[in-house]
CSV table of C-alpha atoms (C1' of nucleotides) in Angstrom, one decimal:
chain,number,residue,atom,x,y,z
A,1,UNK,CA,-19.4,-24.2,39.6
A,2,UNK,CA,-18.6,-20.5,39.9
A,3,UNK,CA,-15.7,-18.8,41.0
A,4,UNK,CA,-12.4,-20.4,40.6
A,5,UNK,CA,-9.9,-20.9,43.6
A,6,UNK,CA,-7.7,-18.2,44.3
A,7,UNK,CA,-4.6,-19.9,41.9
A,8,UNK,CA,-7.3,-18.6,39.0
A,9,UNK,CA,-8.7,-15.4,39.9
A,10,UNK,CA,-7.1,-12.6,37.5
A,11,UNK,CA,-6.7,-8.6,37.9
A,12,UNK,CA,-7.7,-6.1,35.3
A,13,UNK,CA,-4.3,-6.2,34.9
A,14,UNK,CA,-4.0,-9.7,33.8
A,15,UNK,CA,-7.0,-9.1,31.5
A,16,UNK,CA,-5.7,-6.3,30.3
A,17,UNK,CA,-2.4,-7.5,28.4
A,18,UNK,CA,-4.2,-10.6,27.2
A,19,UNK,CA,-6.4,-8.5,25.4
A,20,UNK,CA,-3.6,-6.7,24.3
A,21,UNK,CA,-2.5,-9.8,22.6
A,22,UNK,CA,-6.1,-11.3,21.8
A,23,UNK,CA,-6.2,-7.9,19.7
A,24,UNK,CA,-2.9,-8.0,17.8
A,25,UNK,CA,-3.6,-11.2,16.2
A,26,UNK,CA,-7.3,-10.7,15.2
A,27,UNK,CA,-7.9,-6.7,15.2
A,28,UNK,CA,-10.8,-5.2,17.4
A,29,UNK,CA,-13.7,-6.2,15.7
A,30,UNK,CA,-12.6,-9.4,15.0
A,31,UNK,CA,-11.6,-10.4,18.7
A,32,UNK,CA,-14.9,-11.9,20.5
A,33,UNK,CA,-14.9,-10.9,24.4
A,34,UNK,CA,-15.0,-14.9,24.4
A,35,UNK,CA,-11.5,-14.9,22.7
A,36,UNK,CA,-10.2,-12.3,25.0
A,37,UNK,CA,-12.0,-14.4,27.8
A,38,UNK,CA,-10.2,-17.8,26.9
A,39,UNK,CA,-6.6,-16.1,26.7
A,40,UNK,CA,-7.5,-15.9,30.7
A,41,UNK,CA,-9.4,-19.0,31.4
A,42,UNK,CA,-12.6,-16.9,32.1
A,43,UNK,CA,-15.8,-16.6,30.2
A,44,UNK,CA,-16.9,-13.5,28.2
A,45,UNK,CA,-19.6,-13.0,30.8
A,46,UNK,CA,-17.0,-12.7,33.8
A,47,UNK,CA,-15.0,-9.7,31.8
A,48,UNK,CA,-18.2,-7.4,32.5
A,49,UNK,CA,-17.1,-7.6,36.1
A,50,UNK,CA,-13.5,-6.0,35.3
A,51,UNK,CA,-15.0,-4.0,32.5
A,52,UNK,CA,-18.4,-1.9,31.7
A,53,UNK,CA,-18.1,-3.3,27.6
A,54,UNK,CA,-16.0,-4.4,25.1
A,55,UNK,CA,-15.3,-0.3,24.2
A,56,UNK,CA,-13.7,0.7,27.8
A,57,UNK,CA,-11.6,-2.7,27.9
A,58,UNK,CA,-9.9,-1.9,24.8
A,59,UNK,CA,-9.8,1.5,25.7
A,60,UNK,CA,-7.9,0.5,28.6
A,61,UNK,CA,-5.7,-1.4,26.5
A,62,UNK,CA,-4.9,1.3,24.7
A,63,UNK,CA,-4.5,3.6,27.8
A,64,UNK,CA,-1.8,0.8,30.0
A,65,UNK,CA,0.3,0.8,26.3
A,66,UNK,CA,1.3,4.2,25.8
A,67,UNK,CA,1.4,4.8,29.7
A,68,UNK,CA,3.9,2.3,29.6
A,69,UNK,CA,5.8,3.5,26.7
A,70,UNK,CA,5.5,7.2,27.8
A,71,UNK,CA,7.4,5.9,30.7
A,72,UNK,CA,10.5,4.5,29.3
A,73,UNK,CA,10.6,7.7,26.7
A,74,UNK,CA,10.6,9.9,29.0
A,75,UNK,CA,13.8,8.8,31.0
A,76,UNK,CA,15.3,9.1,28.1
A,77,UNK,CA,14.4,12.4,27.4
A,78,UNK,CA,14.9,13.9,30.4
A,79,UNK,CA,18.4,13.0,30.6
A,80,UNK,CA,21.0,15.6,30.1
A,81,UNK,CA,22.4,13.4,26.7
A,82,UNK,CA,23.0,14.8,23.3
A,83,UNK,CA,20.2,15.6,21.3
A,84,UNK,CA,21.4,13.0,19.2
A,85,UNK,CA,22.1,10.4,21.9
A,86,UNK,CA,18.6,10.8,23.1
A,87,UNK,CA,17.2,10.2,19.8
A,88,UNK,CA,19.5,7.2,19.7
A,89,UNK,CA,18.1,6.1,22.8
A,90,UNK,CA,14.4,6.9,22.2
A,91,UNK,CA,14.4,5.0,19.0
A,92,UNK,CA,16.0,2.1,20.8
A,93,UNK,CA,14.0,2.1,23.7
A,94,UNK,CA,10.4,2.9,21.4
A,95,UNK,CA,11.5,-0.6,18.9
A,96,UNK,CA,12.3,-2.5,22.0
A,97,UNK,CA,9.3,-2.3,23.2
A,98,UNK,CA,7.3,-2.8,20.0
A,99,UNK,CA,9.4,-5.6,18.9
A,100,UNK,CA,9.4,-7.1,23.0
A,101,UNK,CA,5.7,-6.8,23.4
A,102,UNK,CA,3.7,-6.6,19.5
A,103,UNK,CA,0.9,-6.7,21.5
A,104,UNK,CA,1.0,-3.2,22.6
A,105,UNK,CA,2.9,-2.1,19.9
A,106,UNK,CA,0.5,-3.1,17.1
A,107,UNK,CA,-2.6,-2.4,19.1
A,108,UNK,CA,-1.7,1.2,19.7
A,109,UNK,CA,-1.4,1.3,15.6
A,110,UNK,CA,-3.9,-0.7,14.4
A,111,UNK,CA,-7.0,-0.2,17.1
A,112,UNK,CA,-7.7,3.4,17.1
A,113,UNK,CA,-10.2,3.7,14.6
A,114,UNK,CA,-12.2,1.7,16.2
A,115,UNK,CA,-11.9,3.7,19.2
A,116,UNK,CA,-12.0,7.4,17.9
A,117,UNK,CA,-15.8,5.8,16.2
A,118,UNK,CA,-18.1,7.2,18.7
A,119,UNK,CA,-20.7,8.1,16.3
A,120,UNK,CA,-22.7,5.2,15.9
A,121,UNK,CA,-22.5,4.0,20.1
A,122,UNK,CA,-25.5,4.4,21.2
A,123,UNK,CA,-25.6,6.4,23.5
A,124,UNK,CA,-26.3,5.6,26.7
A,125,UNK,CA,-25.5,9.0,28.1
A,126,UNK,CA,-23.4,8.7,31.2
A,127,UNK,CA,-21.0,6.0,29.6
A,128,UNK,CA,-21.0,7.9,26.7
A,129,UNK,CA,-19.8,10.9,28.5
A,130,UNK,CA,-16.9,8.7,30.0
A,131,UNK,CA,-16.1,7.2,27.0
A,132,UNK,CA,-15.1,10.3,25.0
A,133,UNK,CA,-13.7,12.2,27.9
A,134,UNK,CA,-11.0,9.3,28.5
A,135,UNK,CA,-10.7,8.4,24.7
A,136,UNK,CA,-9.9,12.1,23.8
A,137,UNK,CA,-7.1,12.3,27.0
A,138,UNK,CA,-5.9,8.7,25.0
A,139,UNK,CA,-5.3,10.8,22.0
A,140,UNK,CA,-3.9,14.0,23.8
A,141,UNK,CA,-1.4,11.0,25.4
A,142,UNK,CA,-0.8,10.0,21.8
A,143,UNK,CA,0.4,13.6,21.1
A,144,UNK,CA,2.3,13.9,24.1
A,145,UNK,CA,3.9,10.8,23.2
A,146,UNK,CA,4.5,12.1,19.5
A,147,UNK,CA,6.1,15.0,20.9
A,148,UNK,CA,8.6,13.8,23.0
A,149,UNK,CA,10.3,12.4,19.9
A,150,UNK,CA,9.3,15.8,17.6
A,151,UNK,CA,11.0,18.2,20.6
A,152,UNK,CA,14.5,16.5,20.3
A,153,UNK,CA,14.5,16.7,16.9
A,154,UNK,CA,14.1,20.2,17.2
A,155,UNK,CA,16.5,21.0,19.7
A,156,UNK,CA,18.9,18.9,18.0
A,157,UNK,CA,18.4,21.4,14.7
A,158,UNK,CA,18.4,24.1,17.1
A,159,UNK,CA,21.1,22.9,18.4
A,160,UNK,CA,23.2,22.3,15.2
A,161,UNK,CA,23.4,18.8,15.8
A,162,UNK,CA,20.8,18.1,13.1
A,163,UNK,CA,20.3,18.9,9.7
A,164,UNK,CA,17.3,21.1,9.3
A,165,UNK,CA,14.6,18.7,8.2
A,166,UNK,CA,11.2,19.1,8.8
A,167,UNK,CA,10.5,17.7,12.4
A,168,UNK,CA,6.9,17.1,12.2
A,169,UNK,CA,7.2,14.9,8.6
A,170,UNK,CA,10.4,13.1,10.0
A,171,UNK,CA,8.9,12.2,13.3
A,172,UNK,CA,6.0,11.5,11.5
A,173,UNK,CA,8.3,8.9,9.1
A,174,UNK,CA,10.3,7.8,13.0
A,175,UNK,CA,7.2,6.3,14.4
A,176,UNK,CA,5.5,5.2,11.1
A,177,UNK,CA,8.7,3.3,10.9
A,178,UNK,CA,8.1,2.0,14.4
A,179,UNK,CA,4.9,0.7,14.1
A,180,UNK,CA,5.1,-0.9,11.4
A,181,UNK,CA,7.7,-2.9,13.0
A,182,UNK,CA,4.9,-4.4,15.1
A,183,UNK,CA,3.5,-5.5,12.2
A,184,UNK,CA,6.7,-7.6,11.1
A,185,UNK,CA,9.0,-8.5,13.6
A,186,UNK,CA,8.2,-12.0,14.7
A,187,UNK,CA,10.5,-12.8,17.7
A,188,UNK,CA,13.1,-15.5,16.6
A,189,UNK,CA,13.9,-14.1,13.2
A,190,UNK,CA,16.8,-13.0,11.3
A,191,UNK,CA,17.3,-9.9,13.9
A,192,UNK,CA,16.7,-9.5,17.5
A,193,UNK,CA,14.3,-6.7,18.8
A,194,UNK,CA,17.8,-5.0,19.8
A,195,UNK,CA,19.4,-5.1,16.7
A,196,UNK,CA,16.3,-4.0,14.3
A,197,UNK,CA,16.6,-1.0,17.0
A,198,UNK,CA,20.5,-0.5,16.0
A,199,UNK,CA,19.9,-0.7,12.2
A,200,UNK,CA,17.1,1.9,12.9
A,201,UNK,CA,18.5,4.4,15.2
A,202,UNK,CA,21.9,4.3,12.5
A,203,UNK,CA,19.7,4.7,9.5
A,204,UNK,CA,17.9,8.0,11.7
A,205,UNK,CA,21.0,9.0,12.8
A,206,UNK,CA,22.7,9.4,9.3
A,207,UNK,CA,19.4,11.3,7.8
A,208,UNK,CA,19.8,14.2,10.2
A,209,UNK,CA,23.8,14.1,10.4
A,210,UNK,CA,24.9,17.3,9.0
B,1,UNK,CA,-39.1,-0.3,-7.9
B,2,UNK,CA,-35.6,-2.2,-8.9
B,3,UNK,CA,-33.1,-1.3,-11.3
B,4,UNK,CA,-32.3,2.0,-11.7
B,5,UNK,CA,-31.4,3.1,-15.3
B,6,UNK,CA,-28.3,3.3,-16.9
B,7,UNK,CA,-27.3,7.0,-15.2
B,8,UNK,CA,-27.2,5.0,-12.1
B,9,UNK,CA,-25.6,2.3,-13.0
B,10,UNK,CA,-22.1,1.4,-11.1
B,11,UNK,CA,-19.8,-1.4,-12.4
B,12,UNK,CA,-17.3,-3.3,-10.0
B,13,UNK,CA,-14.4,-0.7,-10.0
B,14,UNK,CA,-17.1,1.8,-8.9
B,15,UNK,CA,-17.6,-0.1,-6.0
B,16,UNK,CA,-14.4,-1.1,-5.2
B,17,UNK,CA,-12.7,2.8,-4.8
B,18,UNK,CA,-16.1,3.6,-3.0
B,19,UNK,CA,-15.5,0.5,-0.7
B,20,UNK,CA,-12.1,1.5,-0.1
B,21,UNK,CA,-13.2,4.8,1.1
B,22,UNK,CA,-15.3,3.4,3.3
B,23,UNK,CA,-13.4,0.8,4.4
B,24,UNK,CA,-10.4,3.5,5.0
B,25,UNK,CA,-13.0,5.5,7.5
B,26,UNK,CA,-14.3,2.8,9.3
B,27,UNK,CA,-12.0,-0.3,9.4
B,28,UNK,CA,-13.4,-3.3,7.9
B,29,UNK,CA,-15.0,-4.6,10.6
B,30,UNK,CA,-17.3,-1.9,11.2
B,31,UNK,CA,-17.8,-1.3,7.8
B,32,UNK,CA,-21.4,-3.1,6.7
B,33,UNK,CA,-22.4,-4.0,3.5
B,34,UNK,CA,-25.2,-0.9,3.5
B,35,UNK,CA,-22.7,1.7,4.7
B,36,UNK,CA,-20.5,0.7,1.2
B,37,UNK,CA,-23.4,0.2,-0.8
B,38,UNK,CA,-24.7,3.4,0.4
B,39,UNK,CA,-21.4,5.0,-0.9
B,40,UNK,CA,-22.3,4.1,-4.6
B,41,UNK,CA,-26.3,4.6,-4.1
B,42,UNK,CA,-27.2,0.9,-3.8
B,43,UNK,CA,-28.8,-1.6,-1.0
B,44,UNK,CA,-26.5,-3.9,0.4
B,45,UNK,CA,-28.4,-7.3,-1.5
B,46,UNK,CA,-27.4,-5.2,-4.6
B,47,UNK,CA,-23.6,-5.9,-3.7
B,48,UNK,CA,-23.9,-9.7,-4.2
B,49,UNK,CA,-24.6,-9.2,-8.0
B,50,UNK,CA,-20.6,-7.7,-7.9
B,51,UNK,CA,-19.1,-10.1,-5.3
B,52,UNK,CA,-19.5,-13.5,-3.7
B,53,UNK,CA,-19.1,-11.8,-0.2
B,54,UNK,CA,-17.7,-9.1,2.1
B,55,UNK,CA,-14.4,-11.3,2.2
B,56,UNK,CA,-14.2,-10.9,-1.6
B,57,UNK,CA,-15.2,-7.5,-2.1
B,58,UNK,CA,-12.2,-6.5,0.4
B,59,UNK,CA,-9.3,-8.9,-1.3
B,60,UNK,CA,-10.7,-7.1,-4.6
B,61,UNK,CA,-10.0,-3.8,-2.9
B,62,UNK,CA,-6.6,-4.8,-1.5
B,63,UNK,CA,-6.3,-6.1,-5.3
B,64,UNK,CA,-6.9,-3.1,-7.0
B,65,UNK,CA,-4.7,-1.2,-4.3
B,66,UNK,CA,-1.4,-2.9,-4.7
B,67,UNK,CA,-2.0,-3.5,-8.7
B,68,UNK,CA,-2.3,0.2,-8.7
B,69,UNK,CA,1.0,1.2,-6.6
B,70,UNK,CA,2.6,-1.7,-8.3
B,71,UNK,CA,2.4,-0.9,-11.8
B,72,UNK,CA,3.3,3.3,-11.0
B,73,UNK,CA,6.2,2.1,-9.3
B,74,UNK,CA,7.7,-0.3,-11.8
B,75,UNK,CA,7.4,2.2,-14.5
B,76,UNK,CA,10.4,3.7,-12.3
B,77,UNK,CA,12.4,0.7,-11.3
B,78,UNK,CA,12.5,0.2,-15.0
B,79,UNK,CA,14.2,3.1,-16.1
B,80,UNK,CA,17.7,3.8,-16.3
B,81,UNK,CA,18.2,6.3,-13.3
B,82,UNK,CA,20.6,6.1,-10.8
B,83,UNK,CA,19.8,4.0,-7.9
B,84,UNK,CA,19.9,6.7,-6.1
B,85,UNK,CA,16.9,8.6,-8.6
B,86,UNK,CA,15.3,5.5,-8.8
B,87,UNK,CA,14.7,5.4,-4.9
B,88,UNK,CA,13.6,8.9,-4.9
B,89,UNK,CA,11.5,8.5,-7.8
B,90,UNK,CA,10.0,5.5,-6.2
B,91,UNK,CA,9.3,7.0,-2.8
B,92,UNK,CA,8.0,10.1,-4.6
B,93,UNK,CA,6.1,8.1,-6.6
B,94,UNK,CA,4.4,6.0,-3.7
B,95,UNK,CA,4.2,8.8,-0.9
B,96,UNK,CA,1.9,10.6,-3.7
B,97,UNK,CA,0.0,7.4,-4.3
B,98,UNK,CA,-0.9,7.0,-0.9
B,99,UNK,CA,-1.4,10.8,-0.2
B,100,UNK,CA,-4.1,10.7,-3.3
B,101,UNK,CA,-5.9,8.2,-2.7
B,102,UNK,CA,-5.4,7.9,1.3
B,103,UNK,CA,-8.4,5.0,1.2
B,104,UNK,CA,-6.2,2.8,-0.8
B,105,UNK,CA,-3.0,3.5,1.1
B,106,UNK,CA,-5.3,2.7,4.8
B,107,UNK,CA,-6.5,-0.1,3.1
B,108,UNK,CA,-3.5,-2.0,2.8
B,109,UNK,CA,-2.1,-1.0,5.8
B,110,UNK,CA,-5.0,-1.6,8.1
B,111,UNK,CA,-7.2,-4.3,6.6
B,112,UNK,CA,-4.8,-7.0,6.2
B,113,UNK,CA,-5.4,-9.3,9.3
B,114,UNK,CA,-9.3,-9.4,8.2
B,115,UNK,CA,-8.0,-11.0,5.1
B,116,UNK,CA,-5.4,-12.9,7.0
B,117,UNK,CA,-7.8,-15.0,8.7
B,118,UNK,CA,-9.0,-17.5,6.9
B,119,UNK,CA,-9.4,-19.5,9.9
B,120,UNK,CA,-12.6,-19.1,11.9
B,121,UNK,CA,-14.5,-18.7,8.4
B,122,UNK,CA,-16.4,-21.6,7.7
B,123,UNK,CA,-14.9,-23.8,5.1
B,124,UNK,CA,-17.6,-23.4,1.8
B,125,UNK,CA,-15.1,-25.2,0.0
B,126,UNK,CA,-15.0,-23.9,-3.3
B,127,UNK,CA,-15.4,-20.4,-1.5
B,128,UNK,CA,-12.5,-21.0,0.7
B,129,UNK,CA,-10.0,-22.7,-2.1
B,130,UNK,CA,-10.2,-19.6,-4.2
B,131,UNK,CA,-9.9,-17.2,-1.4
B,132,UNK,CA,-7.4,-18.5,0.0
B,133,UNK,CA,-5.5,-19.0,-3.4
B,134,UNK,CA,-6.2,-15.3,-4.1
B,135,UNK,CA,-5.2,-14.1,-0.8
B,136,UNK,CA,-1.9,-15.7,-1.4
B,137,UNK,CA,-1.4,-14.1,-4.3
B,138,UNK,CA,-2.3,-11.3,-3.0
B,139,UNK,CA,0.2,-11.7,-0.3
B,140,UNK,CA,3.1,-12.6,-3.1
B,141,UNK,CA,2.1,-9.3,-4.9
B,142,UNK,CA,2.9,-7.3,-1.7
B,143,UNK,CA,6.2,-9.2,-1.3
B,144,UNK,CA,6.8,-8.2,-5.0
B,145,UNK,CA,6.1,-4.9,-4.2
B,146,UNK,CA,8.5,-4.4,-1.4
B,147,UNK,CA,11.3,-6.5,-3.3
B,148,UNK,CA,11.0,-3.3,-5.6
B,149,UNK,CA,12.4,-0.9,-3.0
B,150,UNK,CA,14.4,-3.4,-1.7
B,151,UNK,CA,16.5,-4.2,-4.8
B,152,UNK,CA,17.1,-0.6,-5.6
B,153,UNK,CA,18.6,-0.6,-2.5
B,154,UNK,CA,20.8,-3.6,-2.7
B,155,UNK,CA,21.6,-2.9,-6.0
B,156,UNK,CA,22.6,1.2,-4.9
B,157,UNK,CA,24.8,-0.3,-2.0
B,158,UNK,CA,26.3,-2.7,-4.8
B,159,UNK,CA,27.4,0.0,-6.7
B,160,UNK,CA,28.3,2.2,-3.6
B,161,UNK,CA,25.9,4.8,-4.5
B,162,UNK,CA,24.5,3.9,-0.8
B,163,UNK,CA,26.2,3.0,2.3
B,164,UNK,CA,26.3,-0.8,3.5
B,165,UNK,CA,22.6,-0.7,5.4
B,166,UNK,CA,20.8,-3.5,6.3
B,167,UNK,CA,19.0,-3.6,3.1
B,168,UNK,CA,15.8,-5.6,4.8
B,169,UNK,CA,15.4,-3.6,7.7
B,170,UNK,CA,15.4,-0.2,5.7
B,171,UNK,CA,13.0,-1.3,3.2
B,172,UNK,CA,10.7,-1.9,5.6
B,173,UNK,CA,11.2,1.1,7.2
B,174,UNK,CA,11.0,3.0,4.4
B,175,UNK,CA,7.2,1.4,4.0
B,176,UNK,CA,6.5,1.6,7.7
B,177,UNK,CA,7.1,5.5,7.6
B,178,UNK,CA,5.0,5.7,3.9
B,179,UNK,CA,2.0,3.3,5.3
B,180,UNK,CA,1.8,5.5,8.3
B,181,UNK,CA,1.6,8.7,5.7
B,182,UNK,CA,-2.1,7.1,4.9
B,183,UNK,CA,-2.7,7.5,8.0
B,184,UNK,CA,-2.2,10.9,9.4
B,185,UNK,CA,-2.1,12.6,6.4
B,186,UNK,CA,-5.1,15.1,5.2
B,187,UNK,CA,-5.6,16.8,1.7
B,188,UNK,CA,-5.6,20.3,2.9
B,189,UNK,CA,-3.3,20.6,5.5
B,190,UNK,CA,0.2,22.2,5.8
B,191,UNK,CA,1.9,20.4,3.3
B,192,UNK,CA,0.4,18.7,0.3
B,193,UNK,CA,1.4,15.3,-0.7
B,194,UNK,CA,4.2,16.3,-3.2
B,195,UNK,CA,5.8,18.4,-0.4
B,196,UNK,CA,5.5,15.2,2.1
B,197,UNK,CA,7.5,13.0,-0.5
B,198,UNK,CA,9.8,15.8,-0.8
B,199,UNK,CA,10.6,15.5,3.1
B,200,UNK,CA,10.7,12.4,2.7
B,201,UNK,CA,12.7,11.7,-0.4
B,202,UNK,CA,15.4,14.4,1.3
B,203,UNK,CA,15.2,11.9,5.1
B,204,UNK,CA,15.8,8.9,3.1
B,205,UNK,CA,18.7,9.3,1.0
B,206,UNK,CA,20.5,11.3,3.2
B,207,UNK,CA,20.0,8.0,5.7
B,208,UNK,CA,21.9,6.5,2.7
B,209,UNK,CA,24.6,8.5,1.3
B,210,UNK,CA,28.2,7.1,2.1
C,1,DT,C1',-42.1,-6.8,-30.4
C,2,DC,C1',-40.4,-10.6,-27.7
C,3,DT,C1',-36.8,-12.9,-25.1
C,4,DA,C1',-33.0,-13.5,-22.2
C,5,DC,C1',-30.1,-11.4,-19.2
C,6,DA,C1',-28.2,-8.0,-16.1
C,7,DA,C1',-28.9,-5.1,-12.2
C,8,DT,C1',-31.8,-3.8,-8.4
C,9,DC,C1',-34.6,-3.9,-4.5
C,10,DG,C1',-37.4,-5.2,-0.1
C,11,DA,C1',-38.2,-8.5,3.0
C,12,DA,C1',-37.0,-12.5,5.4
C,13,DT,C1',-33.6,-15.6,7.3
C,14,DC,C1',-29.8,-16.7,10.1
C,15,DC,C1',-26.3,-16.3,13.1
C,16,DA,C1',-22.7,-14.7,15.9
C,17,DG,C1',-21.4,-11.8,19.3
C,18,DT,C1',-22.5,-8.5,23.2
C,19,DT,C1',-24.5,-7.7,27.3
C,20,DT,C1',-27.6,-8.8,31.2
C,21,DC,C1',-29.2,-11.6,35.0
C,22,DG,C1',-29.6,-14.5,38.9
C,23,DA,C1',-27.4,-18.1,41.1
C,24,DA,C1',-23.3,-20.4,43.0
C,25,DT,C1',-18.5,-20.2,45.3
C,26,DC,C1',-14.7,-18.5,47.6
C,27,DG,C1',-12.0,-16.2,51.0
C,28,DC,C1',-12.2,-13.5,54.9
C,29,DC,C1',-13.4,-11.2,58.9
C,30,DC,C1',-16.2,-10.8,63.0
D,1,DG,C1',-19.6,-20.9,61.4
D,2,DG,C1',-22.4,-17.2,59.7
D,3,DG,C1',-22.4,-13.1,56.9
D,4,DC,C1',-20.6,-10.3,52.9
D,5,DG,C1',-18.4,-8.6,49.0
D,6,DA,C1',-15.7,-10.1,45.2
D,7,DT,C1',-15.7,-13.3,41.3
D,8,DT,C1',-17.3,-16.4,38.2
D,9,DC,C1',-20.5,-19.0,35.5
D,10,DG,C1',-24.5,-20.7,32.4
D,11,DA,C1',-28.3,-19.4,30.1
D,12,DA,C1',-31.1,-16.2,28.0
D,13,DA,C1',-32.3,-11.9,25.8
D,14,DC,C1',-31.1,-8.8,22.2
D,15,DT,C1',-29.1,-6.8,18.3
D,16,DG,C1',-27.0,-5.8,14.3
D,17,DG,C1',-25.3,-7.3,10.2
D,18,DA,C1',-24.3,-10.7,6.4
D,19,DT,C1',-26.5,-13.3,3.1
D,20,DT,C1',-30.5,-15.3,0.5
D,21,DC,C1',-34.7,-15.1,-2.2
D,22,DG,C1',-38.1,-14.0,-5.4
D,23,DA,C1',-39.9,-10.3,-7.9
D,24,DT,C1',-39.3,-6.3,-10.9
D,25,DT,C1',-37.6,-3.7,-14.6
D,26,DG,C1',-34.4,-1.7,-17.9
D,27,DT,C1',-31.5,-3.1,-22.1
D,28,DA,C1',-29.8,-5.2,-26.0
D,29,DG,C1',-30.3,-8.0,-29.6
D,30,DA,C1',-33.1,-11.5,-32.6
DNA sequence: TCTACAATCGAATCCAGTTTCGAATCGCCC
DNA sequence: GGGCGATTCGAAACTGGATTCGATTGTAGA
């Protein structure tokens, strides 16, 4: 017995968000490439196929996450919307997809240390080299990401739609607020991923209301 | 060679703020024994003199952590401020917590699923019963501790110090944006701790005021 | 001083998890 | 209807890290 019929076979894509969820329950270290494996009927030896090690899948994770977020915030803020409807809209549109896919959501919070640990990875030079070049434009996403949020807030002080706060703490306090959400929402509870959003984005809205 | 004399010797608590250190750089995962007992000068068969296991020595951090924030911020939720002082005493009060001792704040945040996951570790019986019983009280302790914001809320809206917010879904967004704090923040950069509460204190109950 | 205990250590054991390897299958195209 | 690359698998090699053990040595008190 080897390969699987074609109703089996899985894309790095496939891989890719079961990990994502493998991951949110158990944490990086915790999750066994056997774990991540079972989520997509394979065995921990077929992921080296898809993947060099257990380092590049999650950085890939990592990578498909905030591309995919990055996405739906930036329609947002391109738009030609109030500072403070854009806000509105990024907050909604960041919780939604935290609270519609915690696997992503929490990942991106919880997994980077393990990630940003090179020291210690032996290094096998070439992969090395890889490793912390696509890691480090992961992080510079992670700003980019951060700044999409910080840069409306700004515009909206400039703009005298906001009160003048201090945009880097507060966007700081928008997306700790976000993540944690990961962490809590449980789909099926008291509030829907769209309504957490609405208590949110109200609760923003009235802090920078002048 | 064994002991070392008394000017060497650590006790427990010793350990426990040098684990949490540790633990805060590395995650708990990739945190070994020897890198902690490094920390305090000792070899990681030393550590079993102080705790049953790795599992323990983490629930005693977590332990410390929370008794720590807990008993700073009931000394405010006592008094006889307004609810409106009591919030920004409390958020003051924990912002600075987490900002002095970032390894505690991490801790929490971070390390929790580690702890979670009781299943998967092999059932030593008497080991397992009193984790898990401590874990759980663990886990009522960090309820306790988030009741504490979340009645000074309830009872500002009560007395229509604050407006009608859902009372839940801002207290956890109030810890979301604190937890995240241990995170990002760094002793020597732009702001110090007190200043970060200050942002913060300012974001929160404007997001409040009727 | 002698004894019992607390605190350490180095070495050894054990084990789980990653990664490698060679073989087996499948689907496809010539 | 044979060849070839893409996939997958089981088994085995390796590794790092938790935990155990027995021995050693300060310390405190009888």
């Amino acid at each position: 017995m080897a390969r699987k019929p074609a109703d089996q076979t899985v894309d790095r894509e496939d891989i890719l968000w079961a990990a994502a969820e493998v991951l949110h329950r158990n944490g990086y270290e915790a999750t066994t490439m056997k774990d991540i494996a079972a989520q997509v009927n394979l065995t921990a030896a077929s992921l080296y196929h898809h993947f060099r090690n257990k380092d590049f899948l999650l950085l890939n994770v990592l990578e498909v996450g905030i591309d995919y977020t990055i996405a739906k915030l930036e329609a947002v803020a391109a738009s030609d919307l109030s500072n403070a409807d854009k806000l509105a809209g990024m907050i909604r549109s960041h919780v939604v997809s935290v609270t519609g896919n915690v696997a992503v959501g929490a990942a991106m919070v919880f997994e980077i240390r393990a990630v940003l640990n090179v020291s210690g990875k032996d290094g096998d030079d070439s992969f090395l080299a890889e490793f912390v070049a696509r890691r480090d434009g992961f992080f510079a996403r992670r700003d980019y990401f951060e700044s999409l949020f910080r840069n409306v807030l700004l515009a909206g002080i400039e703009a005298g739609e906001f009160r003048a706060v201090d945009a880097d703490i507060v966007t700081k306090a928008i997306l700790g607020a976000h993540n944690w959400v990961g962490v809590w929402f449980r789909a099926g509870g008291r509030l829907s991923g769209e309504e957490v959003a609405d208590v949110l984005v109200d609760a923003w809205l009235a802090a920078l209301r002048r």
